């Protein structure tokens, strides 16, 4: 792939990239045609090289700023973006080779480019790439697909403390102090609903012998009553800011519990082999798939329910927008529900729940390492 490091705009260069990354034929054809069109336009060709250097080589300017300029450039910035991001694959391959990361992981990871090019075409009726902020992590070698799931190192974002019982491995989670919850245990403002009268603010204290605070149930609701955990019995395993592996679920294959647990095992092995100086304390996730409502709406045999059981849920400030987008399609709002398609059981369940006045929102999840 090194031979096309600087020749990604030629038809042969882009073809070699697509072949090495094992991109499917429709995507490869679209990228070859797009690269040829960019190469034929002097201004576009110069811009493509400049954007690739700014995003994946120099990395001086904030990537979000560069991505905005890229998408706004010329008559079709999204198509230019697809060429620039695919053209970064040789740079990524060189980074993988230098660090001894398996090429198979690269192939699996850059498949997100395929997913999001198809999403863009479904939304706009033409090839392109517009989810650039998300894909930048892939192409910089900061995110990895390992089996069914994707992972990258972050600091734990949740304002909670997770404890592991020394004798049994049981998990307990307490809220940090100073967090405002509603009477139902969700963060004040979740789904745009505030609880001026019943809301309350959490407290937390540790006197050297006991941790005292408000527990977060496994279903992701804070309890107004305080609990006490003896430090001799409970080990503090995770708090906000600790290193964790953030989990993402790409579109595509079934989300079976077996496939997910295989991914966690692969991630643990990959981190140990290639990031021995980056210890992590947990897997964390923030997703519509963790919506607490699914625990009662879906059968225990469902893959979503199985995914949730791998995590202790925690409240996050969100609403139903991600659920609507993922279940019914991009741009769907609550106002669209009466006419929303109900071709699957999940669509019927979600529409029925929301139409009856129910609420849905994301949750965070913690799976201690």
mmCIF file of C-alpha atoms in Angstrom:
data_model
loop_
_atom_site.group_PDB
_atom_site.id
_atom_site.type_symbol
_atom_site.label_atom_id
_atom_site.label_comp_id
_atom_site.label_asym_id
_atom_site.label_seq_id
_atom_site.Cartn_x
_atom_site.Cartn_y
_atom_site.Cartn_z
ATOM 1 C CA UNK A 1 0.000 0.000 0.000
ATOM 2 C CA UNK A 2 2.988 2.286 0.413
ATOM 3 C CA UNK A 3 3.151 2.747 -3.390
ATOM 4 C CA UNK A 4 -0.141 4.650 -3.315
ATOM 5 C CA UNK A 5 0.745 6.739 -0.275
ATOM 6 C CA UNK A 6 0.976 9.856 -2.445
ATOM 7 C CA UNK A 7 -1.088 8.624 -5.403
ATOM 8 C CA UNK A 8 -4.486 8.120 -3.855
ATOM 9 C CA UNK A 9 -6.226 10.254 -6.480
ATOM 10 C CA UNK A 10 -5.299 8.092 -9.445
ATOM 11 C CA UNK A 11 -7.678 5.357 -10.481
ATOM 12 C CA UNK A 12 -4.963 2.753 -9.933
ATOM 13 C CA UNK A 13 -4.023 4.195 -6.562
ATOM 14 C CA UNK A 14 -7.573 4.273 -5.274
ATOM 15 C CA UNK A 15 -8.190 0.786 -6.681
ATOM 16 C CA UNK A 16 -5.204 -0.512 -4.717
ATOM 17 C CA UNK A 17 -6.506 1.128 -1.546
ATOM 18 C CA UNK A 18 -9.937 -0.420 -2.003
ATOM 19 C CA UNK A 19 -8.447 -3.836 -2.685
ATOM 20 C CA UNK A 20 -6.127 -3.752 0.331
ATOM 21 C CA UNK A 21 -8.964 -2.602 2.595
ATOM 22 C CA UNK A 22 -11.332 -5.172 1.016
ATOM 23 C CA UNK A 23 -14.000 -2.603 0.304
ATOM 24 C CA UNK A 24 -17.082 -4.000 -1.481
ATOM 25 C CA UNK A 25 -17.451 -3.504 -5.208
ATOM 26 C CA UNK A 26 -20.077 -0.745 -5.122
ATOM 27 C CA UNK A 27 -18.008 1.354 -2.727
ATOM 28 C CA UNK A 28 -14.782 0.677 -4.631
ATOM 29 C CA UNK A 29 -16.403 1.705 -7.918
ATOM 30 C CA UNK A 30 -17.776 4.908 -6.391
ATOM 31 C CA UNK A 31 -14.419 5.825 -4.841
ATOM 32 C CA UNK A 32 -12.477 5.162 -8.045
ATOM 33 C CA UNK A 33 -14.855 7.334 -10.054
ATOM 34 C CA UNK A 34 -14.796 10.070 -7.426
ATOM 35 C CA UNK A 35 -10.998 10.041 -7.182
ATOM 36 C CA UNK A 36 -10.719 10.355 -10.953
ATOM 37 C CA UNK A 37 -13.093 13.318 -10.966
ATOM 38 C CA UNK A 38 -11.144 15.016 -8.177
ATOM 39 C CA UNK A 39 -7.854 14.377 -9.946
ATOM 40 C CA UNK A 40 -9.226 15.921 -13.152
ATOM 41 C CA UNK A 41 -10.036 19.175 -11.392
ATOM 42 C CA UNK A 42 -6.826 20.984 -10.469
ATOM 43 C CA UNK A 43 -8.374 22.927 -7.596
ATOM 44 C CA UNK A 44 -10.072 19.808 -6.192
ATOM 45 C CA UNK A 45 -6.882 17.753 -6.428
ATOM 46 C CA UNK A 46 -4.875 20.373 -4.565
ATOM 47 C CA UNK A 47 -7.615 20.656 -1.942
ATOM 48 C CA UNK A 48 -7.779 16.876 -1.468
ATOM 49 C CA UNK A 49 -4.077 16.694 -0.714
ATOM 50 C CA UNK A 50 -4.288 19.681 1.604
ATOM 51 C CA UNK A 51 -7.223 18.279 3.560
ATOM 52 C CA UNK A 52 -5.608 14.847 3.901
ATOM 53 C CA UNK A 53 -2.416 16.409 5.282
ATOM 54 C CA UNK A 54 -4.344 18.643 7.688
ATOM 55 C CA UNK A 55 -6.475 15.782 9.016
ATOM 56 C CA UNK A 56 -4.117 12.814 9.052
ATOM 57 C CA UNK A 57 -0.507 14.011 8.836
ATOM 58 C CA UNK A 58 0.047 17.480 10.303
ATOM 59 C CA UNK A 59 -2.818 17.299 12.827
ATOM 60 C CA UNK A 60 -2.183 20.906 13.875
ATOM 61 C CA UNK A 61 -5.642 22.373 13.418
ATOM 62 C CA UNK A 62 -8.693 20.987 15.256
ATOM 63 C CA UNK A 63 -10.152 18.197 13.093
ATOM 64 C CA UNK A 64 -13.730 19.449 13.518
ATOM 65 C CA UNK A 65 -12.697 22.774 11.981
ATOM 66 C CA UNK A 66 -10.964 21.063 9.044
ATOM 67 C CA UNK A 67 -13.921 18.719 8.513
ATOM 68 C CA UNK A 68 -16.343 21.640 8.325
ATOM 69 C CA UNK A 69 -14.199 23.261 5.651
ATOM 70 C CA UNK A 70 -13.936 19.970 3.769
ATOM 71 C CA UNK A 71 -17.697 19.409 3.684
ATOM 72 C CA UNK A 72 -18.262 22.991 2.527
ATOM 73 C CA UNK A 73 -15.645 22.847 -0.234
ATOM 74 C CA UNK A 74 -16.728 22.880 -3.872
ATOM 75 C CA UNK A 75 -19.971 21.630 -5.340
ATOM 76 C CA UNK A 76 -20.000 18.346 -3.357
ATOM 77 C CA UNK A 77 -17.832 18.414 -0.261
ATOM 78 C CA UNK A 78 -19.225 15.108 0.963
ATOM 79 C CA UNK A 79 -17.930 13.291 -2.128
ATOM 80 C CA UNK A 80 -14.554 14.990 -1.783
ATOM 81 C CA UNK A 81 -14.579 13.908 1.877
ATOM 82 C CA UNK A 82 -15.103 10.277 0.860
ATOM 83 C CA UNK A 83 -12.014 10.476 -1.361
ATOM 84 C CA UNK A 84 -9.932 12.191 1.322
ATOM 85 C CA UNK A 85 -10.906 9.707 4.042
ATOM 86 C CA UNK A 86 -10.400 6.660 1.815
ATOM 87 C CA UNK A 87 -7.124 8.229 0.731
ATOM 88 C CA UNK A 88 -6.001 8.220 4.353
ATOM 89 C CA UNK A 89 -6.134 4.413 4.536
ATOM 90 C CA UNK A 90 -2.488 4.029 3.371
ATOM 91 C CA UNK A 91 -1.390 6.371 6.156
ATOM 92 C CA UNK A 92 -3.390 4.314 8.610
ATOM 93 C CA UNK A 93 -1.880 1.091 7.257
ATOM 94 C CA UNK A 94 1.598 2.484 7.785
ATOM 95 C CA UNK A 95 0.700 3.327 11.382
ATOM 96 C CA UNK A 96 -0.651 -0.180 11.942
ATOM 97 C CA UNK A 97 2.477 -1.778 10.470
ATOM 98 C CA UNK A 98 4.812 0.401 12.545
ATOM 99 C CA UNK A 99 3.024 -0.591 15.751
ATOM 100 C CA UNK A 100 2.514 -4.240 14.925
ATOM 101 C CA UNK A 101 -1.282 -3.989 14.933
ATOM 102 C CA UNK A 102 -2.971 -6.733 12.885
ATOM 103 C CA UNK A 103 -4.033 -5.763 9.361
ATOM 104 C CA UNK A 104 -7.283 -7.675 9.906
ATOM 105 C CA UNK A 105 -8.207 -5.152 12.583
ATOM 106 C CA UNK A 106 -7.622 -2.332 10.090
ATOM 107 C CA UNK A 107 -9.871 -4.018 7.526
ATOM 108 C CA UNK A 108 -12.650 -4.465 10.062
ATOM 109 C CA UNK A 109 -12.255 -0.947 11.445
ATOM 110 C CA UNK A 110 -12.334 0.951 8.138
ATOM 111 C CA UNK A 111 -15.509 -0.908 7.189
ATOM 112 C CA UNK A 112 -17.292 1.938 8.980
ATOM 113 C CA UNK A 113 -16.436 4.032 5.933
ATOM 114 C CA UNK A 114 -18.605 1.621 3.926
ATOM 115 C CA UNK A 115 -21.445 1.882 6.420
ATOM 116 C CA UNK A 116 -21.457 5.674 6.476
ATOM 117 C CA UNK A 117 -21.069 6.085 2.720
ATOM 118 C CA UNK A 118 -24.192 3.949 2.323
ATOM 119 C CA UNK A 119 -25.975 5.946 5.018
ATOM 120 C CA UNK A 120 -25.097 9.154 3.187
ATOM 121 C CA UNK A 121 -26.394 7.751 -0.095
ATOM 122 C CA UNK A 122 -29.617 6.639 1.584
ATOM 123 C CA UNK A 123 -30.150 10.119 3.012
ATOM 124 C CA UNK A 124 -29.113 12.212 0.011
ATOM 125 C CA UNK A 125 -29.439 9.940 -3.022
ATOM 126 C CA UNK A 126 -25.749 10.147 -3.996
ATOM 127 C CA UNK A 127 -22.412 8.845 -2.786
ATOM 128 C CA UNK A 128 -20.495 10.805 -0.193
ATOM 129 C CA UNK A 129 -19.356 10.847 3.410
ATOM 130 C CA UNK A 130 -20.623 13.241 6.046
ATOM 131 C CA UNK A 131 -20.046 11.593 9.472
ATOM 132 C CA UNK A 132 -16.484 12.863 9.527
ATOM 133 C CA UNK A 133 -15.989 13.652 13.207
ATOM 134 C CA UNK A 134 -16.815 10.080 14.110
ATOM 135 C CA UNK A 135 -14.706 8.492 11.345
ATOM 136 C CA UNK A 136 -11.669 10.640 12.079
ATOM 137 C CA UNK A 137 -10.972 8.475 15.122
ATOM 138 C CA UNK A 138 -10.916 5.339 12.966
ATOM 139 C CA UNK A 139 -8.562 6.840 10.416
ATOM 140 C CA UNK A 140 -6.167 8.157 13.046
ATOM 141 C CA UNK A 141 -5.758 4.740 14.639
ATOM 142 C CA UNK A 142 -7.596 5.750 17.811
ATOM 143 C CA UNK A 143 -10.581 3.409 17.488
ATOM 144 C CA UNK A 144 -10.593 -0.310 16.704
ATOM 145 C CA UNK A 145 -13.241 -2.780 15.635
ATOM 146 C CA UNK A 146 -12.624 -6.104 17.355
ATOM 147 C CA UNK A 147 -15.318 -8.552 16.375
ATOM 148 C CA UNK A 148 -18.830 -7.182 16.635
ATOM 149 C CA UNK A 149 -17.978 -4.064 18.650
ATOM 150 C CA UNK A 150 -15.715 -1.028 18.412
ATOM 151 C CA UNK A 151 -13.497 0.316 21.189
ATOM 152 C CA UNK A 152 -11.385 3.346 21.994
ATOM 153 C CA UNK A 153 -9.651 4.672 25.081
ATOM 154 C CA UNK A 154 -11.344 7.562 26.880
ATOM 155 C CA UNK A 155 -11.709 8.946 30.396
ATOM 156 C CA UNK A 156 -14.839 7.671 32.136
ATOM 157 C CA UNK A 157 -17.509 10.341 31.484
ATOM 158 C CA UNK A 158 -20.107 9.394 34.081
ATOM 159 C CA UNK A 159 -20.426 11.260 37.435
ATOM 160 C CA UNK A 160 -20.610 8.032 39.435
ATOM 161 C CA UNK A 161 -18.375 5.772 41.516
ATOM 162 C CA UNK A 162 -18.489 2.025 40.923
ATOM 163 C CA UNK A 163 -17.503 -0.433 43.632
ATOM 164 C CA UNK A 164 -16.712 -4.126 43.555
ATOM 165 C CA UNK A 165 -17.413 -6.312 46.577
ATOM 166 C CA UNK A 166 -14.128 -7.951 47.464
ATOM 167 C CA UNK A 167 -15.598 -11.299 48.481
ATOM 168 C CA UNK A 168 -18.075 -11.885 45.653
ATOM 169 C CA UNK A 169 -17.348 -9.471 42.811
ATOM 170 C CA UNK A 170 -20.815 -7.887 43.097
ATOM 171 C CA UNK A 171 -21.044 -4.331 41.763
ATOM 172 C CA UNK A 172 -22.555 -1.273 43.447
ATOM 173 C CA UNK A 173 -22.701 2.223 41.987
ATOM 174 C CA UNK A 174 -23.052 5.525 43.850
ATOM 175 C CA UNK A 175 -23.680 8.951 42.379
ATOM 176 C CA UNK A 176 -21.085 11.647 42.800
ATOM 177 C CA UNK A 177 -22.216 14.592 44.873
ATOM 178 C CA UNK A 178 -23.833 17.674 43.382
ATOM 179 C CA UNK A 179 -25.848 15.954 40.642
ATOM 180 C CA UNK A 180 -29.501 16.983 40.281
ATOM 181 C CA UNK A 181 -31.978 14.152 39.732
ATOM 182 C CA UNK A 182 -35.723 14.036 39.227
ATOM 183 C CA UNK A 183 -37.996 12.116 41.544
ATOM 184 C CA UNK A 184 -37.851 9.167 39.099
ATOM 185 C CA UNK A 185 -34.062 8.944 39.500
ATOM 186 C CA UNK A 186 -33.193 10.307 36.047
ATOM 187 C CA UNK A 187 -31.080 13.400 35.463
ATOM 188 C CA UNK A 188 -33.145 16.557 35.627
ATOM 189 C CA UNK A 189 -33.905 17.598 32.049
ATOM 190 C CA UNK A 190 -33.963 14.091 30.566
ATOM 191 C CA UNK A 191 -36.392 14.099 27.592
ATOM 192 C CA UNK A 192 -36.769 17.821 28.215
ATOM 193 C CA UNK A 193 -38.594 17.218 31.502
ATOM 194 C CA UNK A 194 -37.550 19.085 34.640
ATOM 195 C CA UNK A 195 -38.762 18.324 38.142
ATOM 196 C CA UNK A 196 -38.742 21.602 40.058
ATOM 197 C CA UNK A 197 -40.750 20.266 42.995
ATOM 198 C CA UNK A 198 -39.606 16.658 43.347
ATOM 199 C CA UNK A 199 -36.034 17.018 42.136
ATOM 200 C CA UNK A 200 -33.111 16.545 44.503
ATOM 201 C CA UNK A 201 -29.320 16.905 44.569
ATOM 202 C CA UNK A 202 -27.006 14.014 45.377
ATOM 203 C CA UNK A 203 -24.374 13.966 48.099
ATOM 204 C CA UNK A 204 -21.324 11.762 48.576
ATOM 205 C CA UNK A 205 -18.834 11.408 51.423
ATOM 206 C CA UNK A 206 -15.969 9.114 52.412
ATOM 207 C CA UNK A 207 -14.593 9.222 55.934
ATOM 208 C CA UNK A 208 -11.809 6.701 55.399
ATOM 209 C CA UNK A 209 -13.948 3.779 56.530
ATOM 210 C CA UNK A 210 -17.268 4.117 54.689
ATOM 211 C CA UNK A 211 -18.546 5.472 51.412
ATOM 212 C CA UNK A 212 -21.923 7.159 51.818
ATOM 213 C CA UNK A 213 -24.106 8.297 48.956
ATOM 214 C CA UNK A 214 -27.049 7.633 46.689
ATOM 215 C CA UNK A 215 -27.103 4.313 44.878
ATOM 216 C CA UNK A 216 -27.734 3.921 41.159
ATOM 217 C CA UNK A 217 -29.809 0.831 40.423
ATOM 218 C CA UNK A 218 -28.744 -1.675 37.766
ATOM 219 C CA UNK A 219 -31.582 -0.228 35.651
ATOM 220 C CA UNK A 220 -30.023 3.222 35.783
ATOM 221 C CA UNK A 221 -32.090 5.179 38.337
ATOM 222 C CA UNK A 222 -30.718 7.130 41.296
ATOM 223 C CA UNK A 223 -32.254 6.543 44.720
ATOM 224 C CA UNK A 224 -32.920 9.489 47.006
ATOM 225 C CA UNK A 225 -32.162 7.372 50.062
ATOM 226 C CA UNK A 226 -28.507 7.155 51.095
ATOM 227 C CA UNK A 227 -26.564 3.927 51.498
ATOM 228 C CA UNK A 228 -23.254 3.135 53.156
ATOM 229 C CA UNK A 229 -20.541 0.867 51.794
ATOM 230 C CA UNK A 230 -17.745 -0.290 54.105
ATOM 231 C CA UNK A 231 -14.341 0.240 52.518
ATOM 232 C CA UNK A 232 -13.121 -3.051 53.966
ATOM 233 C CA UNK A 233 -15.853 -4.852 52.063
ATOM 234 C CA UNK A 234 -16.136 -2.720 48.911
ATOM 235 C CA UNK A 235 -13.257 -1.687 46.641
ATOM 236 C CA UNK A 236 -13.559 1.529 44.632
ATOM 237 C CA UNK A 237 -13.161 0.233 41.075
ATOM 238 C CA UNK A 238 -14.087 3.216 38.894
ATOM 239 C CA UNK A 239 -14.783 6.929 39.120
ATOM 240 C CA UNK A 240 -15.178 9.775 36.666
ATOM 241 C CA UNK A 241 -11.977 10.470 34.757
ATOM 242 C CA UNK A 242 -10.516 6.976 35.128
ATOM 243 C CA UNK A 243 -9.248 5.298 31.926
ATOM 244 C CA UNK A 244 -11.860 3.106 30.253
ATOM 245 C CA UNK A 245 -12.595 1.492 26.903
ATOM 246 C CA UNK A 246 -15.581 3.162 25.297
ATOM 247 C CA UNK A 247 -17.822 0.731 23.401
ATOM 248 C CA UNK A 248 -19.670 1.481 20.164
ATOM 249 C CA UNK A 249 -22.047 -0.751 18.237
ATOM 250 C CA UNK A 250 -21.681 -0.410 14.454
ATOM 251 C CA UNK A 251 -24.587 -1.147 12.162
ATOM 252 C CA UNK A 252 -24.719 -4.535 10.547
ATOM 253 C CA UNK A 253 -24.651 -7.997 12.060
ATOM 254 C CA UNK A 254 -26.886 -9.318 14.823
ATOM 255 C CA UNK A 255 -25.957 -8.124 18.291
ATOM 256 C CA UNK A 256 -25.871 -11.525 19.958
ATOM 257 C CA UNK A 257 -24.611 -11.840 23.552
ATOM 258 C CA UNK A 258 -22.036 -14.383 22.384
ATOM 259 C CA UNK A 259 -20.654 -12.013 19.745
ATOM 260 C CA UNK A 260 -20.474 -9.141 22.245
ATOM 261 C CA UNK A 261 -18.644 -11.164 24.868
ATOM 262 C CA UNK A 262 -16.246 -12.383 22.209
ATOM 263 C CA UNK A 263 -15.555 -8.724 21.412
ATOM 264 C CA UNK A 264 -14.884 -7.853 25.053
ATOM 265 C CA UNK A 265 -12.408 -10.731 25.223
ATOM 266 C CA UNK A 266 -10.732 -9.606 21.999
ATOM 267 C CA UNK A 267 -10.518 -6.044 23.270
ATOM 268 C CA UNK A 268 -8.912 -7.181 26.514
ATOM 269 C CA UNK A 269 -6.342 -9.246 24.616
ATOM 270 C CA UNK A 270 -5.694 -6.448 22.089
ATOM 271 C CA UNK A 271 -5.192 -3.858 24.822
ATOM 272 C CA UNK A 272 -2.837 -6.130 26.759
ATOM 273 C CA UNK A 273 -0.769 -6.932 23.671
ATOM 274 C CA UNK A 274 -0.609 -3.496 22.044
ATOM 275 C CA UNK A 275 -1.348 -0.960 24.804
ATOM 276 C CA UNK A 276 0.357 -2.379 27.912
ATOM 277 C CA UNK A 277 0.941 1.173 29.190
ATOM 278 C CA UNK A 278 -2.769 2.037 28.934
ATOM 279 C CA UNK A 279 -4.513 0.141 31.721
ATOM 280 C CA UNK A 280 -8.285 0.558 31.734
ATOM 281 C CA UNK A 281 -10.781 -0.068 34.508
ATOM 282 C CA UNK A 282 -14.001 -0.793 32.671
ATOM 283 C CA UNK A 283 -15.898 -0.929 29.437
ATOM 284 C CA UNK A 284 -18.399 1.928 29.189
ATOM 285 C CA UNK A 285 -21.159 2.701 26.717
ATOM 286 C CA UNK A 286 -23.688 5.489 26.115
ATOM 287 C CA UNK A 287 -26.363 4.340 23.700
ATOM 288 C CA UNK A 288 -30.024 4.127 22.771
ATOM 289 C CA UNK A 289 -29.570 0.362 23.078
ATOM 290 C CA UNK A 290 -29.289 0.864 26.846
ATOM 291 C CA UNK A 291 -32.638 2.678 27.143
ATOM 292 C CA UNK A 292 -34.078 1.462 30.479
ATOM 293 C CA UNK A 293 -37.555 1.162 28.943
ATOM 294 C CA UNK A 294 -36.365 -1.804 26.882
ATOM 295 C CA UNK A 295 -36.046 -3.907 30.046
ATOM 296 C CA UNK A 296 -39.826 -4.085 30.304
ATOM 297 C CA UNK A 297 -40.758 -3.657 26.644
ATOM 298 C CA UNK A 298 -38.599 -6.400 25.155
ATOM 299 C CA UNK A 299 -38.464 -10.122 25.930
ATOM 300 C CA UNK A 300 -35.431 -11.397 27.823
ATOM 301 C CA UNK A 301 -34.436 -13.343 24.726
ATOM 302 C CA UNK A 302 -33.939 -10.186 22.652
ATOM 303 C CA UNK A 303 -30.407 -9.207 21.699
ATOM 304 C CA UNK A 304 -30.930 -5.676 23.003
ATOM 305 C CA UNK A 305 -31.912 -7.066 26.401
ATOM 306 C CA UNK A 306 -28.870 -9.332 26.305
ATOM 307 C CA UNK A 307 -26.590 -6.389 25.486
ATOM 308 C CA UNK A 308 -28.021 -4.448 28.405
ATOM 309 C CA UNK A 309 -27.430 -7.287 30.864
ATOM 310 C CA UNK A 310 -23.693 -6.910 30.351
ATOM 311 C CA UNK A 311 -23.850 -3.444 31.912
ATOM 312 C CA UNK A 312 -24.816 -1.660 35.092
ATOM 313 C CA UNK A 313 -26.861 1.255 33.761
ATOM 314 C CA UNK A 314 -26.350 4.872 34.844
ATOM 315 C CA UNK A 315 -28.407 7.994 34.020
ATOM 316 C CA UNK A 316 -27.274 10.282 31.190
ATOM 317 C CA UNK A 317 -28.885 13.464 29.918
ATOM 318 C CA UNK A 318 -30.608 12.488 26.689
ATOM 319 C CA UNK A 319 -33.943 12.088 24.935
ATOM 320 C CA UNK A 320 -35.644 9.805 22.425
ATOM 321 C CA UNK A 321 -33.931 11.269 19.332
ATOM 322 C CA UNK A 322 -31.278 8.575 18.909
ATOM 323 C CA UNK A 323 -33.850 5.808 19.380
ATOM 324 C CA UNK A 324 -36.111 7.369 16.748
ATOM 325 C CA UNK A 325 -33.243 7.728 14.283
ATOM 326 C CA UNK A 326 -31.948 4.185 14.761
ATOM 327 C CA UNK A 327 -35.332 2.475 14.803
ATOM 328 C CA UNK A 328 -37.261 4.478 12.191
ATOM 329 C CA UNK A 329 -34.617 6.280 10.153
ATOM 330 C CA UNK A 330 -32.678 9.535 9.995
ATOM 331 C CA UNK A 331 -34.695 12.670 10.706
ATOM 332 C CA UNK A 332 -37.616 10.942 12.438
ATOM 333 C CA UNK A 333 -39.181 13.024 15.216
ATOM 334 C CA UNK A 334 -41.976 12.425 17.698
ATOM 335 C CA UNK A 335 -44.295 14.342 15.386
ATOM 336 C CA UNK A 336 -43.631 11.756 12.672
ATOM 337 C CA UNK A 337 -44.659 8.771 14.805
ATOM 338 C CA UNK A 338 -48.306 8.490 13.644
ATOM 339 C CA UNK A 339 -47.059 7.815 10.109
ATOM 340 C CA UNK A 340 -43.847 5.977 11.023
ATOM 341 C CA UNK A 341 -43.290 2.574 9.450
ATOM 342 C CA UNK A 342 -43.909 -0.491 11.610
ATOM 343 C CA UNK A 343 -42.341 -3.288 9.590
ATOM 344 C CA UNK A 344 -40.448 -4.830 12.511
ATOM 345 C CA UNK A 345 -41.448 -5.852 16.013
ATOM 346 C CA UNK A 346 -39.031 -3.265 17.446
ATOM 347 C CA UNK A 347 -40.668 -0.491 15.446
ATOM 348 C CA UNK A 348 -44.108 -1.561 16.634
ATOM 349 C CA UNK A 349 -42.983 -1.739 20.260
ATOM 350 C CA UNK A 350 -41.245 1.634 20.247
ATOM 351 C CA UNK A 351 -44.053 3.423 18.410
ATOM 352 C CA UNK A 352 -46.682 1.918 20.691
ATOM 353 C CA UNK A 353 -44.764 2.893 23.814
ATOM 354 C CA UNK A 354 -44.168 6.481 22.710
ATOM 355 C CA UNK A 355 -47.674 6.909 21.274
ATOM 356 C CA UNK A 356 -49.102 5.891 24.647
ATOM 357 C CA UNK A 357 -47.153 8.672 26.351
ATOM 358 C CA UNK A 358 -44.162 6.616 27.424
ATOM 359 C CA UNK A 359 -40.645 8.008 27.394
ATOM 360 C CA UNK A 360 -37.413 6.642 25.968
ATOM 361 C CA UNK A 361 -33.898 7.917 26.431
ATOM 362 C CA UNK A 362 -30.334 6.711 26.323
ATOM 363 C CA UNK A 363 -28.516 5.372 29.340
ATOM 364 C CA UNK A 364 -24.866 4.910 30.122
ATOM 365 C CA UNK A 365 -23.457 1.537 31.017
ATOM 366 C CA UNK A 366 -20.512 0.273 33.058
ATOM 367 C CA UNK A 367 -18.953 -3.179 32.732
ATOM 368 C CA UNK A 368 -16.013 -3.415 35.107
ATOM 369 C CA UNK A 369 -12.837 -4.953 33.698
#
